[in-house]
Amino acid sequence: MIPLARPTLPKLNSMQKKMQDIFKSGMLTNAKYVAEFEKEAAKFLGVKNTVAVSSGTAALTLVLKCLQLKGEVILPSFTFTSGASALLWCGLTPVFADIDPETFNIDPNSIEKKITKKTSAILATHVFGNPCEVKKIEKIAKKHNLKVIYDAAHAFGSTYKNKSVFNYGDASMVSFTPTKVFTTAEGGLVVVKDKNLVKTLKLGRNNGDSFNRNEEFLGITARMNEFSAILGIEGLKVLKKNLERRMRIINLYKKELNNISGISFQQISPKNFSVYKDFTILVNEKKFGISRDNLLKELLKRKIQTKTYFYPPLHQKKICSKLPKSFLPNTNYISSHIMSLPLYSHMPEKYVKQVCSVIKKFYAKK
Ligand SMILES: Cc1ncc(COP(=O)(O)O)c(C=O)c1O
């Protein structure tokens, strides 16, 4: 099987000394490696304040709580479940905006149309690592006095005009599960501008407890553990090299599939850099010859794993069935025509050729 994704890990022996250290001390949580990881992650991203947590969903839930948001939050429907579930957990109402059919990111024009008196924030996803239109979003937020949170689960290392995407918005969060470009096994990170929020988030990840067992507010258990932090510290040291390898694979995919009518790619502005959490193609059945669903079946028959991120989109899911109906034509079209191809930073280039030769074969049959 050619897998969709595999984690690209640091060398095992690079972690050995720190691992021995925690086996000796017995300090598995609430200790120095999480603090070191937070510092190193901030350095890598060129930001000041980071808080490491146990998952991307925990990061998002804590951010929403600590920003004390109320009412409605505008987000794309073309994103991962936790966008909606974290909002619903916090008693907020998700309001879905449509996406741009080329970048797959939330469309600022659609955001403006969804703003009401109850709107308190915009939650925008850098889809597959592609930076959102941060300047336009900032302008809308300023005009309507809204908070901006970026779901940067996919975007660790992405830049908007040479600056890390984590420099924008009131807060951003990341996920470090093994399918991401950089992993701590499970884990997440919050990046915030306001220094005071760091303290609240650190309390929040510890049940609201400042270690005196008289909780300041309702938090959750969402601490990152020391094993994950060590994986993160060592992983950061090899991330730049891994991203370079990843870009070579992306360029090869683009070269192989460039002239196939009916196959198109997510558009990344030349001013920006995407870490490509996924390499996603759009299949136009009329031009290509077979549908997205049939193409993925044919690839699977040949032991090539693909995924339909994000299908179904959030507004079509059971968890959102009680929300008012949304009219999202671009989201509906993109989510039913996209597929993510196998991609990981140490993937052999021959796999790209293998995947593309199957796609080309079906095109030739047209
Ligand atoms: C866009 C997006 N946001 C949030 C998350 C949630 O992250 P986690 O799985 O670490 O909770 C994911 C997970 O893949 C994601 O893709």
CSV table of N, CA and C in Angstrom, one decimal, residues 208-216:
chain,number,residue,atom,x,y,z
A,208,GLY,N,-7.8,25.0,35.1
A,208,GLY,CA,-8.1,26.3,35.8
A,208,GLY,C,-7.3,26.5,37.1
A,209,ASP,N,-6.5,25.5,37.4
A,209,ASP,CA,-5.8,25.4,38.7
A,209,ASP,C,-4.4,25.9,38.7
A,210,SER,N,-4.1,26.9,39.5
A,210,SER,CA,-2.8,27.4,39.6
A,210,SER,C,-2.0,26.7,40.7
A,211,PHE,N,-2.2,25.4,40.8
A,211,PHE,CA,-1.6,24.5,41.7
A,211,PHE,C,-1.9,24.8,43.2
A,212,ASN,N,-3.1,25.3,43.4
A,212,ASN,CA,-3.5,25.5,44.8
A,212,ASN,C,-4.8,24.8,45.1
A,213,ARG,N,-5.3,24.0,44.0
A,213,ARG,CA,-6.6,23.3,44.1
A,213,ARG,C,-7.8,24.1,44.4
A,214,ASN,N,-7.7,25.4,44.1
A,214,ASN,CA,-8.9,26.2,44.2
A,214,ASN,C,-9.0,26.9,42.8
A,215,GLU,N,-9.7,26.2,41.9
A,215,GLU,CA,-9.6,26.6,40.5
A,215,GLU,C,-10.2,28.0,40.2
A,216,GLU,N,-9.5,28.7,39.4
A,216,GLU,CA,-9.8,30.1,39.1
A,216,GLU,C,-11.1,30.2,38.1
